[in-house]
CSV table of C-alpha atoms in Angstrom, one decimal:
chain,number,residue,atom,x,y,z
B,1,MET,CA,-27.5,14.8,-0.3
B,2,LYS,CA,-25.1,15.5,-3.2
B,3,ALA,CA,-21.8,13.6,-3.0
B,4,LEU,CA,-18.6,13.7,-5.0
B,5,VAL,CA,-16.8,10.4,-4.7
B,6,LEU,CA,-13.2,10.3,-5.8
B,7,GLY,CA,-11.5,7.0,-6.5
B,8,GLY,CA,-7.8,6.2,-6.3
B,9,GLY,CA,-5.3,6.1,-9.1
B,10,SER,CA,-1.9,7.5,-8.1
B,11,MET,CA,-0.8,10.2,-10.6
B,12,LYS,CA,-3.7,9.3,-12.9
B,13,GLY,CA,-5.5,11.6,-10.4
B,14,ALA,CA,-4.7,14.4,-12.9
B,15,PHE,CA,-7.5,12.9,-15.1
B,16,GLN,CA,-9.8,13.1,-12.1
B,17,VAL,CA,-8.9,16.8,-11.7
B,18,GLY,CA,-10.0,17.5,-15.2
B,19,VAL,CA,-13.3,15.7,-14.7
B,20,ILE,CA,-13.9,17.6,-11.4
B,21,GLN,CA,-13.4,20.9,-13.2
B,22,ALA,CA,-16.0,19.9,-15.8
B,23,VAL,CA,-18.5,18.7,-13.2
B,24,LEU,CA,-18.2,21.7,-11.0
B,25,GLU,CA,-18.4,24.1,-14.0
B,26,ASN,CA,-21.7,22.4,-14.9
B,27,GLY,CA,-23.2,23.5,-11.6
B,28,PHE,CA,-22.8,20.4,-9.4
B,29,GLU,CA,-22.4,21.5,-5.8
B,30,PRO,CA,-21.4,18.7,-3.5
B,31,GLU,CA,-22.4,18.6,0.2
B,32,MET,CA,-20.2,15.6,0.7
B,33,VAL,CA,-16.8,14.7,-0.7
B,34,TYR,CA,-15.2,11.2,-0.3
B,35,GLY,CA,-11.7,10.2,-1.4
B,36,ILE,CA,-9.3,7.2,-1.5
B,37,SER,CA,-5.6,7.4,-2.4
B,38,VAL,CA,-5.1,10.3,-4.8
B,39,GLY,CA,-8.8,10.9,-4.5
B,40,ALA,CA,-8.2,11.6,-0.8
B,41,LEU,CA,-5.7,14.3,-1.8
B,42,ASN,CA,-8.1,15.9,-4.3
B,43,ALA,CA,-11.0,15.6,-1.8
B,44,THR,CA,-9.0,17.2,1.0
B,45,PHE,CA,-7.9,20.1,-1.3
B,46,LEU,CA,-11.5,20.8,-2.2
B,47,ALA,CA,-12.6,20.7,1.4
B,48,ASN,CA,-9.8,23.1,2.4
B,49,GLU,CA,-10.7,25.5,-0.4
B,50,ALA,CA,-14.4,25.3,0.6
B,51,GLY,CA,-13.5,26.0,4.2
B,52,LYS,CA,-11.4,29.0,3.2
B,53,GLN,CA,-14.1,30.5,1.0
B,54,HIS,CA,-16.8,29.9,3.7
B,55,GLU,CA,-14.6,31.6,6.3
B,56,GLU,CA,-14.0,34.6,4.0
B,57,ASN,CA,-17.4,34.9,2.2
B,58,ASN,CA,-19.8,32.6,4.0
B,59,ALA,CA,-20.4,31.0,0.7
B,60,ILE,CA,-18.7,28.5,-1.7
B,61,ASN,CA,-17.9,29.1,-5.4
B,62,TRP,CA,-17.4,25.5,-6.6
B,63,GLN,CA,-16.2,26.6,-10.0
B,64,VAL,CA,-13.4,28.6,-8.4
B,65,ALA,CA,-12.6,25.6,-6.1
B,66,GLY,CA,-12.2,23.4,-9.1
B,67,ARG,CA,-9.9,25.9,-10.8
B,68,LYS,CA,-7.8,26.1,-7.7
B,69,LEU,CA,-7.4,22.4,-7.6
B,70,LEU,CA,-6.4,22.3,-11.3
B,71,GLU,CA,-3.8,25.1,-10.7
B,72,PHE,CA,-2.4,23.2,-7.8
B,73,TRP,CA,-1.6,20.2,-10.0
B,74,ILE,CA,-0.3,22.1,-12.9
B,75,LYS,CA,2.0,24.2,-10.8
B,76,ASN,CA,3.2,21.7,-8.2
B,77,ILE,CA,3.2,18.2,-9.7
B,78,THR,CA,5.4,18.3,-12.8
B,79,GLN,CA,7.9,15.4,-12.2
B,80,PRO,CA,8.4,12.3,-10.0
B,81,GLN,CA,10.6,14.2,-7.6
B,82,ASP,CA,7.7,16.5,-6.6
B,83,ILE,CA,6.0,13.4,-5.1
B,84,SER,CA,8.8,11.2,-3.8
B,85,THR,CA,12.6,10.5,-3.9
B,86,LEU,CA,14.2,7.2,-4.4
B,87,ARG,CA,16.0,5.9,-1.4
B,88,SER,CA,19.7,4.8,-1.7
B,89,ARG,CA,20.2,1.2,-2.4
B,90,VAL,CA,22.6,0.8,0.5
B,91,MET,CA,20.2,2.2,3.1
B,92,LEU,CA,17.3,0.3,1.5
B,93,GLY,CA,19.2,-3.0,1.8
B,94,MET,CA,20.3,-2.3,5.4
B,95,ASN,CA,16.9,-1.3,6.5
B,96,THR,CA,15.3,-4.4,4.9
B,97,LEU,CA,17.8,-6.7,6.5
B,98,MET,CA,17.3,-5.1,9.9
B,99,SER,CA,13.5,-5.2,9.7
B,100,ARG,CA,13.3,-1.4,9.3
B,101,PHE,CA,11.9,-1.3,5.8
B,102,ASP,CA,10.2,2.0,5.2
B,103,GLY,CA,9.5,1.9,1.5
B,104,ILE,CA,11.4,2.1,-1.7
B,105,VAL,CA,10.8,5.8,-2.1
B,106,ASP,CA,10.5,8.6,0.4
B,107,PRO,CA,7.2,10.5,0.1
B,108,SER,CA,8.4,13.5,2.1
B,109,PRO,CA,8.0,15.8,-0.9
B,110,LEU,CA,4.3,14.9,-1.2
B,111,HIS,CA,3.7,15.4,2.5
B,112,GLN,CA,5.4,18.8,2.5
B,113,LEU,CA,3.3,19.8,-0.5
B,114,ILE,CA,0.1,18.8,1.3
B,115,ARG,CA,1.1,20.6,4.5
B,116,LYS,CA,2.1,23.7,2.5
B,117,HIS,CA,-1.3,24.1,0.8
B,118,LEU,CA,-3.7,23.0,3.6
B,119,LYS,CA,-4.7,24.8,6.8
B,120,ASP,CA,-6.1,23.0,9.8
B,121,GLU,CA,-8.6,25.8,10.4
B,122,HIS,CA,-10.0,25.6,6.9
B,123,LEU,CA,-10.4,21.8,7.1
B,124,THR,CA,-12.0,21.8,10.6
B,125,GLY,CA,-14.3,24.7,9.5
B,126,THR,CA,-15.3,23.4,6.1
B,127,PRO,CA,-19.1,23.1,5.7
B,128,VAL,CA,-18.6,20.1,3.3
B,129,LYS,CA,-18.7,16.7,4.9
B,130,THR,CA,-15.4,15.1,3.9
B,131,LYS,CA,-14.0,11.7,4.5
B,132,VAL,CA,-10.9,9.8,3.5
B,133,GLY,CA,-10.1,6.2,4.0
B,134,ALA,CA,-6.9,4.2,4.9
B,135,VAL,CA,-6.4,0.5,5.7
B,136,ASN,CA,-5.3,-0.7,9.2
B,137,MET,CA,-2.4,-3.1,8.4
B,138,GLU,CA,-3.1,-5.1,11.6
B,139,SER,CA,-6.8,-5.6,11.3
B,140,GLY,CA,-7.0,-5.3,7.5
B,141,GLU,CA,-10.0,-3.1,7.9
B,142,ILE,CA,-10.5,0.2,6.2
B,143,LYS,CA,-11.1,3.2,8.4
B,144,TYR,CA,-12.7,6.5,7.3
B,145,VAL,CA,-12.2,9.7,9.1
B,146,ASP,CA,-13.6,13.2,8.6
B,147,THR,CA,-11.9,16.6,8.8
B,148,LYS,CA,-12.7,17.0,12.5
B,149,ASP,CA,-10.4,14.1,13.4
B,150,PRO,CA,-7.1,15.4,14.9
B,151,ASP,CA,-5.2,12.8,12.7
B,152,PHE,CA,-7.0,13.7,9.5
B,153,ILE,CA,-3.9,14.8,7.6
B,154,ASN,CA,-2.1,11.7,8.7
B,155,PHE,CA,-4.9,9.6,7.2
B,156,VAL,CA,-4.5,11.6,4.0
B,157,TYR,CA,-0.8,10.6,4.0
B,158,ALA,CA,-1.7,7.0,4.7
B,159,SER,CA,-4.4,6.8,2.1
B,160,SER,CA,-2.0,8.0,-0.6
B,161,SER,CA,0.9,5.7,0.6
B,162,ILE,CA,1.3,3.0,-2.1
B,163,PRO,CA,2.1,-0.4,-0.5
B,164,MET,CA,5.8,-1.4,-0.8
B,165,LEU,CA,6.7,1.8,-2.7
B,166,MET,CA,6.0,4.0,0.3
B,167,PRO,CA,6.1,3.5,4.1
B,168,ALA,CA,3.1,2.8,6.3
B,169,VAL,CA,2.0,5.7,8.4
B,170,GLU,CA,1.8,5.3,12.1
B,171,ILE,CA,-1.4,6.7,13.6
B,172,GLY,CA,-2.3,6.0,17.3
B,173,GLN,CA,0.2,3.1,17.5
B,174,GLN,CA,-1.4,1.5,14.4
B,175,LEU,CA,0.1,1.3,10.9
B,176,TYR,CA,-2.0,2.4,7.9
B,177,LEU,CA,-1.6,2.3,4.2
B,178,ASP,CA,-3.5,3.1,1.0
B,179,GLY,CA,-7.3,2.7,1.3
B,180,GLY,CA,-7.3,1.2,-2.2
B,181,LEU,CA,-6.2,-2.1,-0.7
B,182,ARG,CA,-9.9,-2.5,0.3
B,183,GLU,CA,-12.0,0.1,-1.6
B,184,VAL,CA,-10.8,2.1,-4.6
B,185,ALA,CA,-14.0,4.0,-5.0
B,186,PRO,CA,-15.4,4.9,-1.5
B,187,ILE,CA,-19.0,5.0,-2.6
B,188,ARG,CA,-20.3,2.5,0.0
B,189,GLN,CA,-19.3,4.9,2.8
B,190,ALA,CA,-20.9,7.8,1.0
B,191,ILE,CA,-24.2,5.9,0.7
B,192,GLU,CA,-24.1,4.8,4.3
B,193,ASP,CA,-23.7,8.5,5.3
B,194,GLY,CA,-26.8,9.5,3.4
B,195,ALA,CA,-25.7,10.3,-0.2
B,196,THR,CA,-28.6,10.2,-2.7
B,197,ASP,CA,-27.2,12.2,-5.7
B,198,ILE,CA,-23.7,10.9,-6.5
B,199,VAL,CA,-21.0,11.7,-9.0
B,200,LEU,CA,-18.3,9.1,-8.9
B,201,ILE,CA,-15.0,9.8,-10.7
B,202,ALA,CA,-12.7,6.9,-11.2
B,203,CYS,CA,-9.2,7.0,-12.7
B,204,HIS,CA,-9.4,3.5,-14.2
B,205,SER,CA,-11.3,2.3,-17.3
B,206,PRO,CA,-13.3,-0.9,-17.3
B,207,LEU,CA,-10.4,-2.5,-19.2
B,208,LEU,CA,-6.9,-3.1,-17.9
B,209,TYR,CA,-3.9,-1.3,-19.4
B,210,GLN,CA,-1.6,-3.7,-21.2
B,211,PRO,CA,2.0,-2.5,-21.2
B,212,GLU,CA,4.4,-3.2,-24.0
B,213,GLY,CA,7.7,-4.7,-23.1
B,214,MET,CA,7.3,-4.4,-19.4
B,215,ASN,CA,10.4,-5.2,-17.4
B,216,ALA,CA,9.1,-7.5,-14.7
B,217,ARG,CA,12.6,-7.5,-13.1
B,218,ASN,CA,12.4,-3.8,-12.3
B,219,LEU,CA,10.9,-3.8,-8.8
B,220,ILE,CA,9.1,-0.5,-9.1
B,221,SER,CA,7.6,-1.5,-12.5
B,222,LEU,CA,6.5,-4.8,-11.0
B,223,ILE,CA,4.9,-3.2,-8.0
B,224,GLU,CA,3.1,-0.7,-10.3
B,225,ARG,CA,1.8,-3.6,-12.5
B,226,VAL,CA,0.6,-5.7,-9.6
B,227,ARG,CA,-1.2,-2.6,-8.2
B,228,ASP,CA,-2.8,-1.8,-11.6
B,229,ILE,CA,-4.2,-5.3,-11.9
B,230,THR,CA,-5.5,-5.3,-8.3
B,231,VAL,CA,-6.9,-1.8,-8.4
B,232,ASN,CA,-8.7,-2.3,-11.7
B,233,GLN,CA,-10.5,-5.3,-10.4
B,234,ILE,CA,-11.5,-3.6,-7.1
B,235,VAL,CA,-12.8,-0.4,-8.7
B,236,ASN,CA,-14.9,-2.4,-11.2
B,237,SER,CA,-16.4,-4.3,-8.3
B,238,ASN,CA,-17.1,-1.1,-6.3
B,239,ILE,CA,-18.9,0.4,-9.3
B,240,LEU,CA,-20.9,-2.7,-10.1
B,241,TRP,CA,-22.1,-2.9,-6.5
B,242,ALA,CA,-23.0,0.8,-6.5
B,243,GLU,CA,-24.9,0.6,-9.8
B,244,SER,CA,-26.9,-2.4,-8.5
B,245,TYR,CA,-27.6,-0.7,-5.2
B,246,VAL,CA,-28.9,2.5,-6.9
B,247,ASP,CA,-31.0,0.5,-9.4
B,248,ARG,CA,-32.8,-1.1,-6.5
B,249,SER,CA,-33.3,2.3,-4.7
B,250,ILE,CA,-36.7,2.8,-6.3
B,251,LEU,CA,-37.9,-0.5,-4.9
B,252,ARG,CA,-36.8,0.8,-1.4
B,253,GLY,CA,-38.9,3.9,-1.9
B,254,LYS,CA,-35.8,6.2,-1.8
B,255,PRO,CA,-34.8,6.9,-5.4
B,256,MET,CA,-31.1,7.7,-5.9
B,257,THR,CA,-29.0,8.9,-8.9
B,258,LEU,CA,-25.5,7.8,-9.7
B,259,THR,CA,-23.2,9.3,-12.4
B,260,VAL,CA,-20.0,7.3,-13.1
B,261,ILE,CA,-17.3,9.1,-15.0
B,262,ARG,CA,-14.2,7.1,-15.9
B,263,PRO,CA,-11.8,6.8,-18.8
B,264,SER,CA,-13.2,4.9,-21.8
B,265,ALA,CA,-9.7,3.5,-22.5
B,266,PRO,CA,-6.9,2.7,-20.0
B,267,LEU,CA,-4.8,5.7,-19.0
B,268,TYR,CA,-1.0,5.4,-18.9
B,269,LEU,CA,1.5,7.4,-16.8
B,270,ASP,CA,4.9,6.2,-15.8
B,271,LEU,CA,5.5,7.0,-12.2
B,272,GLN,CA,9.2,6.9,-12.7
B,273,HIS,CA,9.3,9.2,-15.6
B,274,PHE,CA,6.6,11.8,-16.2
B,275,SER,CA,6.6,15.5,-17.0
B,276,SER,CA,4.2,18.5,-16.7
B,277,ASP,CA,3.1,17.7,-20.3
B,278,ASP,CA,1.9,14.3,-19.1
B,279,ILE,CA,0.0,15.8,-16.3
B,280,SER,CA,-1.6,18.4,-18.6
B,281,ARG,CA,-2.5,15.7,-21.1
B,282,LEU,CA,-4.4,13.7,-18.4
B,283,VAL,CA,-6.1,16.8,-17.1
B,284,ILE,CA,-7.4,17.6,-20.6
B,285,GLU,CA,-8.5,14.0,-21.1
B,286,GLY,CA,-10.4,14.2,-17.9
B,287,TYR,CA,-12.1,17.5,-18.8
B,288,ARG,CA,-13.1,16.1,-22.1
B,289,ALA,CA,-14.5,12.9,-20.5
B,290,GLY,CA,-16.4,15.0,-17.9
B,291,THR,CA,-17.9,17.2,-20.5
B,292,GLU,CA,-18.9,14.3,-22.8
B,293,SER,CA,-20.6,12.6,-19.8
B,294,ILE,CA,-22.6,15.8,-19.0
B,295,ILE,CA,-23.7,16.2,-22.6
B,296,LYS,CA,-24.8,12.6,-22.7
B,297,SER,CA,-26.8,12.8,-19.5
B,298,GLU,CA,-28.5,16.0,-20.7
B,299,LYS,CA,-29.6,14.3,-24.0
B,300,VAL,CA,-31.0,11.4,-22.0
B,301,GLN,CA,-33.1,13.8,-19.8
C-alpha cells in the first residue's frame, strides 16, 4: 500500500505543498494519506480533490490534485489574517481571569477557509484512505479518525489548533488540540494500517532554527519558539523510529520502502508577519527539495 505521510509545521506547510507537487508529478499515486497539524489540512484537501475527481470521472489525476492544492495555498493564504485574528487584550484578559481562555488568536478565518473548499460528500466518497490525528487533552492520547467519521472536519480543526495560540476544539464533550503534541509525523499509524511504500514529507530539518534577536517577552514569539523546539525533537524521533522499523522489515519477511523528504536547512516563517511572497518562497523550496530527492533516488536505483 502506497502512503503519503504529511507532518506538521504550521505555515511551513507551504514547503510541504511544493514537495507534494514534485512527488505527484513524478508518478507517485497514494492509496493512503495521513496528516498532522498543517499536514492534516493538506491531506484533507487531497482527499477532497480525489473524492471529487472520482465522483466526476471514476478516476484520480494526482498531478491535477497536487496543482489544485498549490493553487489553494497561493490564492488563499497570503497573510496572517487569512489564518487567524488577534483577540483584543481586554477580552483576552477577562476570559483568562474568568477561566474562559480560548486562545490568543481566533482561528475562525482558517475554519471558514476549510469549510469553503471542502465538501462532505467528496470526503466521505473519497477512495483514498485518509486519517488525521488530534490529541485528547484529558487523556493525553492521540486519536486518529478517517473521512467517514462524522466529526472528521472538527478533528482537522483540532489537529491544526496550536496550543495556547488557538483554542481547543470540543468534540463529543472532549477537548482536542494539535496532534503534534504527540506525533508530528504520523507514520506509525500509517504502518499499523498496512502502508508498505511510504513517502514522508516533513516541514522541519534535522537541525533546529536559531533565531536572531528573539524577543522572549513577546508571548506569541515565545510560544512559537517553545513549539519549534518541541516539534523538532518529536519529528526527529518519529523519523528515526520509522527508518529503524523499515530497515528491519526485510528480517520480518515483508520488505518496506521509506522516502523521507525534509528541508536540509531550517525553514523560517514569522507567523505574525508573512506575505504571499513568503508562501511562494517556501513552495518553491519544497518543489526543489522534492525534485532533488527524486533525482537522488533514481541515481541510487
